[in-house]
PDB file of C-alpha atoms in Angstrom:
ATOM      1  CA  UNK A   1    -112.671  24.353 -91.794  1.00 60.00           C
ATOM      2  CA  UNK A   2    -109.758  25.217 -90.227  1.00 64.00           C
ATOM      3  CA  UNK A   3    -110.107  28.511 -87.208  1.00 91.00           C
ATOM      4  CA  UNK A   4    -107.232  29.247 -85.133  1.00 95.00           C
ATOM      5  CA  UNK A   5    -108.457  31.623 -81.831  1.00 96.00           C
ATOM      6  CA  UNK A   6    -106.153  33.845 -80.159  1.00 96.00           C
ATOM      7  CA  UNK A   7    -108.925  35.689 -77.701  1.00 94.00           C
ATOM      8  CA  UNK A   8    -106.316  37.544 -75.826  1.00 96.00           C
ATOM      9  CA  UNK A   9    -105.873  40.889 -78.274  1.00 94.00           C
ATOM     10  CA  UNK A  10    -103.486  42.581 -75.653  1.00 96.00           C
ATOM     11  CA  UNK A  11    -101.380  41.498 -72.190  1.00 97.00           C
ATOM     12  CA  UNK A  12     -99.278  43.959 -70.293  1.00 97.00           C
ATOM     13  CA  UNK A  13     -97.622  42.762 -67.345  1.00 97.00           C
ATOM     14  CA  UNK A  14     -94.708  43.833 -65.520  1.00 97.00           C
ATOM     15  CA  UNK A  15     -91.164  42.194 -65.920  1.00 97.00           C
ATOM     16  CA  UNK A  16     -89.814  39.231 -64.342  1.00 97.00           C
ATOM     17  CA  UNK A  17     -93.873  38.064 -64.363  1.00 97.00           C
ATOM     18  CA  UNK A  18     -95.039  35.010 -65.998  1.00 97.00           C
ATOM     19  CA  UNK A  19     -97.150  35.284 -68.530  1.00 98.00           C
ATOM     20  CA  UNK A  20     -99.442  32.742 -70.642  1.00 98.00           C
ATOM     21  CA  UNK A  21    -100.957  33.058 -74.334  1.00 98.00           C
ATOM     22  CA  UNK A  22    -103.825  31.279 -75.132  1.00 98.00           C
ATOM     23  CA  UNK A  23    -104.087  29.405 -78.306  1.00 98.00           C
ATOM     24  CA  UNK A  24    -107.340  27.435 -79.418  1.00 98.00           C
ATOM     25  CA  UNK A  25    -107.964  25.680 -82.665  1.00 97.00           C
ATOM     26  CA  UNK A  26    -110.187  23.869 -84.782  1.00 95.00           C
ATOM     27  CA  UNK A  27    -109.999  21.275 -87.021  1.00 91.00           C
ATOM     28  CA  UNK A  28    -111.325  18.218 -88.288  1.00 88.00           C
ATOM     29  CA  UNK A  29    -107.928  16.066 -89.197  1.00 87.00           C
ATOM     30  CA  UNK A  30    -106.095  13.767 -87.053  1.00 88.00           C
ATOM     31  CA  UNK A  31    -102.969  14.853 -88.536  1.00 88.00           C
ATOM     32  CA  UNK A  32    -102.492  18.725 -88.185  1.00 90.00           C
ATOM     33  CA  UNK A  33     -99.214  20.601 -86.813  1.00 91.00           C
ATOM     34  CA  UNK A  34     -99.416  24.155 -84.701  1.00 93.00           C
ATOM     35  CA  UNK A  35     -96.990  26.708 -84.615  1.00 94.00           C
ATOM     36  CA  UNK A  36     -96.061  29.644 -82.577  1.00 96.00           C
ATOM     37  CA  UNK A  37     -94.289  32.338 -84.091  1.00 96.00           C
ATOM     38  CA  UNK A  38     -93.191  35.824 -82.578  1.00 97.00           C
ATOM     39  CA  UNK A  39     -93.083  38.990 -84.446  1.00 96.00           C
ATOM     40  CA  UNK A  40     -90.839  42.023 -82.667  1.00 95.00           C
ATOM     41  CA  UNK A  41     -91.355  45.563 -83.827  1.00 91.00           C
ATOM     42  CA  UNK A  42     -88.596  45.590 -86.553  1.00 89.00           C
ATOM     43  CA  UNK A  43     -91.806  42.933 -88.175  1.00 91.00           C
ATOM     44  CA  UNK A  44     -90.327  39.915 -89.034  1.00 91.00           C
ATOM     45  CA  UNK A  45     -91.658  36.572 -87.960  1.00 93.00           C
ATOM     46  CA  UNK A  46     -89.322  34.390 -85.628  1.00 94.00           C
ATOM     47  CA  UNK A  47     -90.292  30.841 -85.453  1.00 93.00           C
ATOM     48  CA  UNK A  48     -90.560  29.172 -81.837  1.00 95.00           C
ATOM     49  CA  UNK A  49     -91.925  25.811 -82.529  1.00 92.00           C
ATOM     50  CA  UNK A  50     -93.679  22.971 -84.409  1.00 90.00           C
ATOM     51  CA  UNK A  51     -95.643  20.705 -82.910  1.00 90.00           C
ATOM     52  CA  UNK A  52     -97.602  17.466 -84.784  1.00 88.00           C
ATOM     53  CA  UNK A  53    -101.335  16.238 -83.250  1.00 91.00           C
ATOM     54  CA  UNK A  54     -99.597  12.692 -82.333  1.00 89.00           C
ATOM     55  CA  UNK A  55     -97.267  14.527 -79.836  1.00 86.00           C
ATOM     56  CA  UNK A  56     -98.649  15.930 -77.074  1.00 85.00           C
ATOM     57  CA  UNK A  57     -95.539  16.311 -74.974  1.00 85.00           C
ATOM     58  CA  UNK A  58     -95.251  19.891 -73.464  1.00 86.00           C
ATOM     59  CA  UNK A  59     -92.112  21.542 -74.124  1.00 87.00           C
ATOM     60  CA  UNK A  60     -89.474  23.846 -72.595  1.00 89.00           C
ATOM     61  CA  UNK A  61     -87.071  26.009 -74.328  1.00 90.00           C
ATOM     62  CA  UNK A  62     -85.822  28.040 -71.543  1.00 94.00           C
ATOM     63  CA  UNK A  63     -87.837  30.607 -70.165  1.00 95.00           C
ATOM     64  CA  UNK A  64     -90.526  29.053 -73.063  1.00 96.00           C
ATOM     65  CA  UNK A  65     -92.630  26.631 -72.732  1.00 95.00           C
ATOM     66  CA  UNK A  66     -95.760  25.186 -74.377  1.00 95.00           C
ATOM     67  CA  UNK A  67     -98.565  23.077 -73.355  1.00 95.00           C
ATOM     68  CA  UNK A  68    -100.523  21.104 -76.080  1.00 95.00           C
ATOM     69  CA  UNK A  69    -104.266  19.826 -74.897  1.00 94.00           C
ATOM     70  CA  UNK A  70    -106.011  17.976 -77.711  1.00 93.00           C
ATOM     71  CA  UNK A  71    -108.836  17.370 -75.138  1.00 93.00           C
ATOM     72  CA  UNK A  72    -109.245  20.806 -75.267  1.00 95.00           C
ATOM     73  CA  UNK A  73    -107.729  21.889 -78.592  1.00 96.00           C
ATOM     74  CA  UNK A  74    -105.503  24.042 -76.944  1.00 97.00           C
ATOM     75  CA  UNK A  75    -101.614  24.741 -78.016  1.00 97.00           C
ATOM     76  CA  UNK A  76    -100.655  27.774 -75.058  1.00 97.00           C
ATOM     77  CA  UNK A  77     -97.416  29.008 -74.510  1.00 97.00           C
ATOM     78  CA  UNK A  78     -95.914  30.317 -71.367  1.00 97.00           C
ATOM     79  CA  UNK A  79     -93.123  32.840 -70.607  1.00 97.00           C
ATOM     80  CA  UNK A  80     -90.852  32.644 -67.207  1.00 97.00           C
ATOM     81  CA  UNK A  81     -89.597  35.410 -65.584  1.00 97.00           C
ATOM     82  CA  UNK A  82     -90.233  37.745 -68.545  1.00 97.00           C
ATOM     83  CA  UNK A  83     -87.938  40.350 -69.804  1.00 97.00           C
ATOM     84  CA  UNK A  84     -88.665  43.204 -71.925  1.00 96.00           C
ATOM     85  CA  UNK A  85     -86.935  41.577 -74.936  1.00 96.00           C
ATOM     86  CA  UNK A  86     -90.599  39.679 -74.920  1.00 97.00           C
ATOM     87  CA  UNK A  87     -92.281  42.674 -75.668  1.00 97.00           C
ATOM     88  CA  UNK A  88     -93.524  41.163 -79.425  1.00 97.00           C
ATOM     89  CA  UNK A  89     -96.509  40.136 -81.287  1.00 96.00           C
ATOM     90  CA  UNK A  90     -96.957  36.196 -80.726  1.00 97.00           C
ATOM     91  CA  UNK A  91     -98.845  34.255 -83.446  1.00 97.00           C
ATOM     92  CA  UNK A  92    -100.620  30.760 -83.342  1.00 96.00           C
ATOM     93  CA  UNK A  93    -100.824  28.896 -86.115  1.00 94.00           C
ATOM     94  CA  UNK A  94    -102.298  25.052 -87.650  1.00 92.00           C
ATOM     95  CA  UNK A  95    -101.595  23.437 -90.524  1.00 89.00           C
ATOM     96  CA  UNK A  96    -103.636  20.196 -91.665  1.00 82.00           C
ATOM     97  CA  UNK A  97    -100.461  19.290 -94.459  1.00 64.00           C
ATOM     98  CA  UNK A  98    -102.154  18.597 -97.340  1.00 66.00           C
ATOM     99  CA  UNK A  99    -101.495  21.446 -99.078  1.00 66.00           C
ATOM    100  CA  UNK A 100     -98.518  23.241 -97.186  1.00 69.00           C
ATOM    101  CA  UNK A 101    -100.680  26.139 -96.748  1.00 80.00           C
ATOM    102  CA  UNK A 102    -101.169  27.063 -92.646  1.00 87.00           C
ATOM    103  CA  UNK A 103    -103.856  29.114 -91.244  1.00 90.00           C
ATOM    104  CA  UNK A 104    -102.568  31.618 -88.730  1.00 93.00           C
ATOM    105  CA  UNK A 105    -104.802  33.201 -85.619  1.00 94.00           C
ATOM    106  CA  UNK A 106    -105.111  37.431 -85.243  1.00 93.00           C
ATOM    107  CA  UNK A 107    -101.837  37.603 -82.862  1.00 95.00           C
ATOM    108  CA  UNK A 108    -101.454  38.601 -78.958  1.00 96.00           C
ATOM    109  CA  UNK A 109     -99.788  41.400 -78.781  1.00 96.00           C
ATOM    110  CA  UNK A 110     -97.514  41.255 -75.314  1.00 98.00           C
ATOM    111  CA  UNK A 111     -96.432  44.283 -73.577  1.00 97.00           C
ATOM    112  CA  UNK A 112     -93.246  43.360 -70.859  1.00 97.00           C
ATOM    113  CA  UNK A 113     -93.321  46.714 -68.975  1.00 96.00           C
ATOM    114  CA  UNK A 114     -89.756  47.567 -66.942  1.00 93.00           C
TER     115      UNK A 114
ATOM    116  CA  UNK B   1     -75.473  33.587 -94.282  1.00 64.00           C
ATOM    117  CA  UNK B   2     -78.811  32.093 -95.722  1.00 70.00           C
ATOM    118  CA  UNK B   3     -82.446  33.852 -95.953  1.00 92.00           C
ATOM    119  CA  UNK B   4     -84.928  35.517 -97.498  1.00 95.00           C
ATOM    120  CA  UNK B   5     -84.789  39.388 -98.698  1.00 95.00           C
ATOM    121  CA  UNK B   6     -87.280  41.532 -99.054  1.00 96.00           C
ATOM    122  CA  UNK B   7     -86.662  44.779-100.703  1.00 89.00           C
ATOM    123  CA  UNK B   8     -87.758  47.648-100.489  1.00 90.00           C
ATOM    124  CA  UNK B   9     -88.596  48.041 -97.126  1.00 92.00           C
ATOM    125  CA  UNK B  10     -90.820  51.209 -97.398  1.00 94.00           C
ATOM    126  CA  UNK B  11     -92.847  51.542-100.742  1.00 93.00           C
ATOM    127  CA  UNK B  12     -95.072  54.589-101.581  1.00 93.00           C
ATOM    128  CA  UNK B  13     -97.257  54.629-104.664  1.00 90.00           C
ATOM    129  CA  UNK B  14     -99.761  56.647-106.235  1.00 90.00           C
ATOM    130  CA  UNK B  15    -103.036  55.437-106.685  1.00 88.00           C
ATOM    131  CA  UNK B  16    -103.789  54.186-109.898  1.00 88.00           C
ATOM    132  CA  UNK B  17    -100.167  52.602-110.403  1.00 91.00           C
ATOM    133  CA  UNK B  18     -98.900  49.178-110.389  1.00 93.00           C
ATOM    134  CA  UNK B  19     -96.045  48.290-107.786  1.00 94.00           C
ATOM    135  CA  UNK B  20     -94.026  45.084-107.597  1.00 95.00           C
ATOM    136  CA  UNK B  21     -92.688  43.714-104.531  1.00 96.00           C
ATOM    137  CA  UNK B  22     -89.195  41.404-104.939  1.00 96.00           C
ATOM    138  CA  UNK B  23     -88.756  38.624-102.871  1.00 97.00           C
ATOM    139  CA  UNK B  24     -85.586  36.751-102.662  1.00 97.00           C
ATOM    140  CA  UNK B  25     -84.047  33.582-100.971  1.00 97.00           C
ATOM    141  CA  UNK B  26     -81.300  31.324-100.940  1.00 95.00           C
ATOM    142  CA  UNK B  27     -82.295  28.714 -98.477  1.00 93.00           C
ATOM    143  CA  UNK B  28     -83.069  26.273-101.100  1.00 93.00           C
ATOM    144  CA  UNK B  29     -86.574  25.630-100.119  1.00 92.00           C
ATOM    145  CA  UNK B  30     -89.394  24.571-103.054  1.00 91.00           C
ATOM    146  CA  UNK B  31     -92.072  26.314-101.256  1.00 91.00           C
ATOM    147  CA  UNK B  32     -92.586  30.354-101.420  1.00 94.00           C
ATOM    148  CA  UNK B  33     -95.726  32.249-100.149  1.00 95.00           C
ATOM    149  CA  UNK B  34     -97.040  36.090 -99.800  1.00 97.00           C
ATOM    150  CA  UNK B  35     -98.895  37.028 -96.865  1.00 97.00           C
ATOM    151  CA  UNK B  36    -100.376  40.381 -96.128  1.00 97.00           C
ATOM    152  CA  UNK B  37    -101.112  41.960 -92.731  1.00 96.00           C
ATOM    153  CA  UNK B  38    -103.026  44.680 -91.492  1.00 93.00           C
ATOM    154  CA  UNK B  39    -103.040  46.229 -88.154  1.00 85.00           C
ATOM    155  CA  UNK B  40    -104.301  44.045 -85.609  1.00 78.00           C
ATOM    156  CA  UNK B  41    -105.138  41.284 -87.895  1.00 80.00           C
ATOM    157  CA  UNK B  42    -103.133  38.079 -88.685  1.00 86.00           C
ATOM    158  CA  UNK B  43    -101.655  37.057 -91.676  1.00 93.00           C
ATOM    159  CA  UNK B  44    -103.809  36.138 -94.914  1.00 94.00           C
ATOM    160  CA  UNK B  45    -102.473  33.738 -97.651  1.00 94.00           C
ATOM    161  CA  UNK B  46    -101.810  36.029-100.815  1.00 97.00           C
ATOM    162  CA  UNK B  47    -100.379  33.563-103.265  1.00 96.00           C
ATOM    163  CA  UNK B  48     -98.471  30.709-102.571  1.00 94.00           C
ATOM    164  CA  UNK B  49     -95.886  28.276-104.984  1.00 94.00           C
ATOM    165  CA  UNK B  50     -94.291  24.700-104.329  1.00 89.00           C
ATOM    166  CA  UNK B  51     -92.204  24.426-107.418  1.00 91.00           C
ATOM    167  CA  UNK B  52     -90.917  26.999-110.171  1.00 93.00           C
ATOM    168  CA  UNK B  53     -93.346  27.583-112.795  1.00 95.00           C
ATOM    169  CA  UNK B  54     -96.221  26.608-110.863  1.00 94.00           C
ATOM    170  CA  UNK B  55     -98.658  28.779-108.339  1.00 95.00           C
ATOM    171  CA  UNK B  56    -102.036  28.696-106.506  1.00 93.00           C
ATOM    172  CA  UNK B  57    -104.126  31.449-105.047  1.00 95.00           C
ATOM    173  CA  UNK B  58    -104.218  32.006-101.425  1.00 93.00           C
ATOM    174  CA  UNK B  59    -107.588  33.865 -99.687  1.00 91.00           C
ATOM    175  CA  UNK B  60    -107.321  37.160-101.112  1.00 95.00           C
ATOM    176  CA  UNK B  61    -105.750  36.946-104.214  1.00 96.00           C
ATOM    177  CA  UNK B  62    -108.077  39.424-106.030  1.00 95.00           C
ATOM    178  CA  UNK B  63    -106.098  42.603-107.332  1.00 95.00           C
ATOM    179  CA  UNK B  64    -102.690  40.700-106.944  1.00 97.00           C
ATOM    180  CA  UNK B  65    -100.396  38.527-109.264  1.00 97.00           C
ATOM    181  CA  UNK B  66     -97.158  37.028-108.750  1.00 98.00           C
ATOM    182  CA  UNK B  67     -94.793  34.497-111.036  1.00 97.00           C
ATOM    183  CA  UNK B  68     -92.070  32.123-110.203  1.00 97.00           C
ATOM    184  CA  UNK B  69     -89.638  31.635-112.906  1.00 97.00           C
ATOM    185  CA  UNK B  70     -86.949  30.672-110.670  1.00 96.00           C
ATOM    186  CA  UNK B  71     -86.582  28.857-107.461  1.00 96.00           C
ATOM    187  CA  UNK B  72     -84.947  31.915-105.783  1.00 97.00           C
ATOM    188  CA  UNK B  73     -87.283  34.486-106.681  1.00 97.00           C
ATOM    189  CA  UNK B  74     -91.140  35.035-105.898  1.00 98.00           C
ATOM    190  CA  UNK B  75     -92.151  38.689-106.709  1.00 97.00           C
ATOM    191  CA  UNK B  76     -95.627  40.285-106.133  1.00 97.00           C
ATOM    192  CA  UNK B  77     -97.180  42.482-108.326  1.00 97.00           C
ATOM    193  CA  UNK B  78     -99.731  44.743-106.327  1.00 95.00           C
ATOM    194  CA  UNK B  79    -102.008  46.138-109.181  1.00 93.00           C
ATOM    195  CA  UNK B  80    -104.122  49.176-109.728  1.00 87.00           C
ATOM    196  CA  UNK B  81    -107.424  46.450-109.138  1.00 86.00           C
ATOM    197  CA  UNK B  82    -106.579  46.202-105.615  1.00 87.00           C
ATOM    198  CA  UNK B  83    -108.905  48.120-103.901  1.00 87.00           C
ATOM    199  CA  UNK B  84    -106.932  48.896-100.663  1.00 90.00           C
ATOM    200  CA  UNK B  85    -103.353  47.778-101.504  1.00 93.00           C
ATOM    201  CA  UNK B  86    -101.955  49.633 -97.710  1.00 95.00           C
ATOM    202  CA  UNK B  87    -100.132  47.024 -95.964  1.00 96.00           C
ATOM    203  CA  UNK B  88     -97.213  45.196 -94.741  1.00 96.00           C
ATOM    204  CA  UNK B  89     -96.441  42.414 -97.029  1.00 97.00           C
ATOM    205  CA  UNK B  90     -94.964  39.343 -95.649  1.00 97.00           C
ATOM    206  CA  UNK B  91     -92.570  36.657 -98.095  1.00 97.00           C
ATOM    207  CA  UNK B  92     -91.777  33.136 -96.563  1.00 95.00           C
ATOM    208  CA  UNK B  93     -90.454  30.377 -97.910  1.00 93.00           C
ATOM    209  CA  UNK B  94     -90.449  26.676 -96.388  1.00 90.00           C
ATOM    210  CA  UNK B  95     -89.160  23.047 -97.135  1.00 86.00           C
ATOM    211  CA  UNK B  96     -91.979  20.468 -99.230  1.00 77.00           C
ATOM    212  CA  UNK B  97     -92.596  17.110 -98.076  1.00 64.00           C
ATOM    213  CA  UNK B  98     -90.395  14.537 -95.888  1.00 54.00           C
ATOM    214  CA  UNK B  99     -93.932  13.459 -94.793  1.00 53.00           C
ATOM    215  CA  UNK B 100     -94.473  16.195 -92.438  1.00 58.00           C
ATOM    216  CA  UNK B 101     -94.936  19.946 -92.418  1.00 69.00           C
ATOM    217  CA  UNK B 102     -92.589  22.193 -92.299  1.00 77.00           C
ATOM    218  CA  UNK B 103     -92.370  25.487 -90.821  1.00 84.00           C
ATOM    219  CA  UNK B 104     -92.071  28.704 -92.755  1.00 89.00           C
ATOM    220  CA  UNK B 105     -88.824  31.278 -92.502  1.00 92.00           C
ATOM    221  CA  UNK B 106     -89.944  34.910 -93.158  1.00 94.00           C
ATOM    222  CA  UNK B 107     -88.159  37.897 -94.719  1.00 95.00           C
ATOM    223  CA  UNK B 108     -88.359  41.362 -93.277  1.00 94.00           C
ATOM    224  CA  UNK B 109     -91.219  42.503 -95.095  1.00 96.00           C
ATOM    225  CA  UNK B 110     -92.176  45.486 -96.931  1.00 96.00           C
ATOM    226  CA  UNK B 111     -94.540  48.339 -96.145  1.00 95.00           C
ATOM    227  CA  UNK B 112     -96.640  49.447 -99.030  1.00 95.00           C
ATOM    228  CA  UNK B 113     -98.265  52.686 -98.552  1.00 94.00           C
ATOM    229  CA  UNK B 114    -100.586  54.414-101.257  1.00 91.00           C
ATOM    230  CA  UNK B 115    -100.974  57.762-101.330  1.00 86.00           C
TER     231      UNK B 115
END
């Protein structure tokens, strides 16, 4: 079965903080791929990034980056110096590929106050 | 510039009726899927199709149907069985196969109320 965990419902924090969502998922393939996606108020999904289980190479993207444990089946992504343009719904996500189907988590919803 | 539309953007229907949803795009892309989301939930798989003529149901399909006559176009039929059809309704499309998987674009969405 496939689960993807997002425990953090809700973050405020004030700008120019950093900020980290947690992402933990479950599954019992080798080969899987995680996404993060955000969603800003107007509601449609931006996608950030793919990453496969045989690369576990963090990543930066300017003031993103993302940090991929299999150890601990963790895929979290961090925001530098955040600006209120973050202010979004961020979703995790895993796909196993089989079936081009992927199995998205309930969303952290990430308040950048001014 | 290349995407995927969703139109309308606000629905309203009465209870009782039938209400179809139109999803467009003209990235190319085999794959086309319908999520729905509710507030403070994530996205569940509605229906989902790889190639034209062909579709599978997704984890709440009940009370829904779609069709895919053409690689373009993916509409979504929210019928009258559909116990609590109130939602924002999500279209994506994505690339098949290359041996990986490939992530999804998504339209705008539309928000279905029933009244």
């Amino acid at each position: 079965a496939q689960k993807v965990t997002q425990a953090q419902t809700e973050i405020s924090v004030v700008e120019k903080e950093d900020v980290t969502l947690d992402c933990v998922y479950e599954t019992r393939d080798t080969t899987y791929y995680l996404f993060w996606y955000k969603q800003p108020p107007s509601g449609e999904l931006v996608f950030l990034i793919r990453r496969n289980s045989f690369d576990e190479q963090n990543e930066i993207s300017g003031r993103y980056s993302w940090n991929f444990q299999k150890s601990t089946s963790s895929f979290n992504f961090t925001i530098t110096a955040s600006q209120v343009v973050d202010s979004a719904v961020y979703f995790c996500a895993l796909s196993e590929g089989r079936d081009d189907k992927i199995i998205f988590g309930k969303g952290t919803r990430l308040h950048i106050l001014p | 510039d290349g995407g995927i539309t969703q139109s309308p953007k606000y629905l309203f229907r009465k209870e009782g009726q039938n209400v179809t949803l139109s999803c467009e795009q003209n990235l190319n892309h085999d794959a086309m899927y319908w999520y729905r989301q509710d507030p403070g939930q994530g996205l569940r798989l509605i229906y989902y199709s790889q190639i034209v003529n062909d579709f599978q149901k997704g984890d709440i399909a009940e009370g829904y149907s779609v069709s895919r006559e053409k690689k373009e176009s993916f509409p979504l039929t929210v019928t009258s069985a559909q116990k609590n059809p109130t939602a924002f309704y999500l279209c994506a499309s994505s690339i098949v196969g290359g041996g990986t998987y490939n992530e999804q674009f998504f339209g705008p969405g539309t928000r279905l109320t029933v009244l």
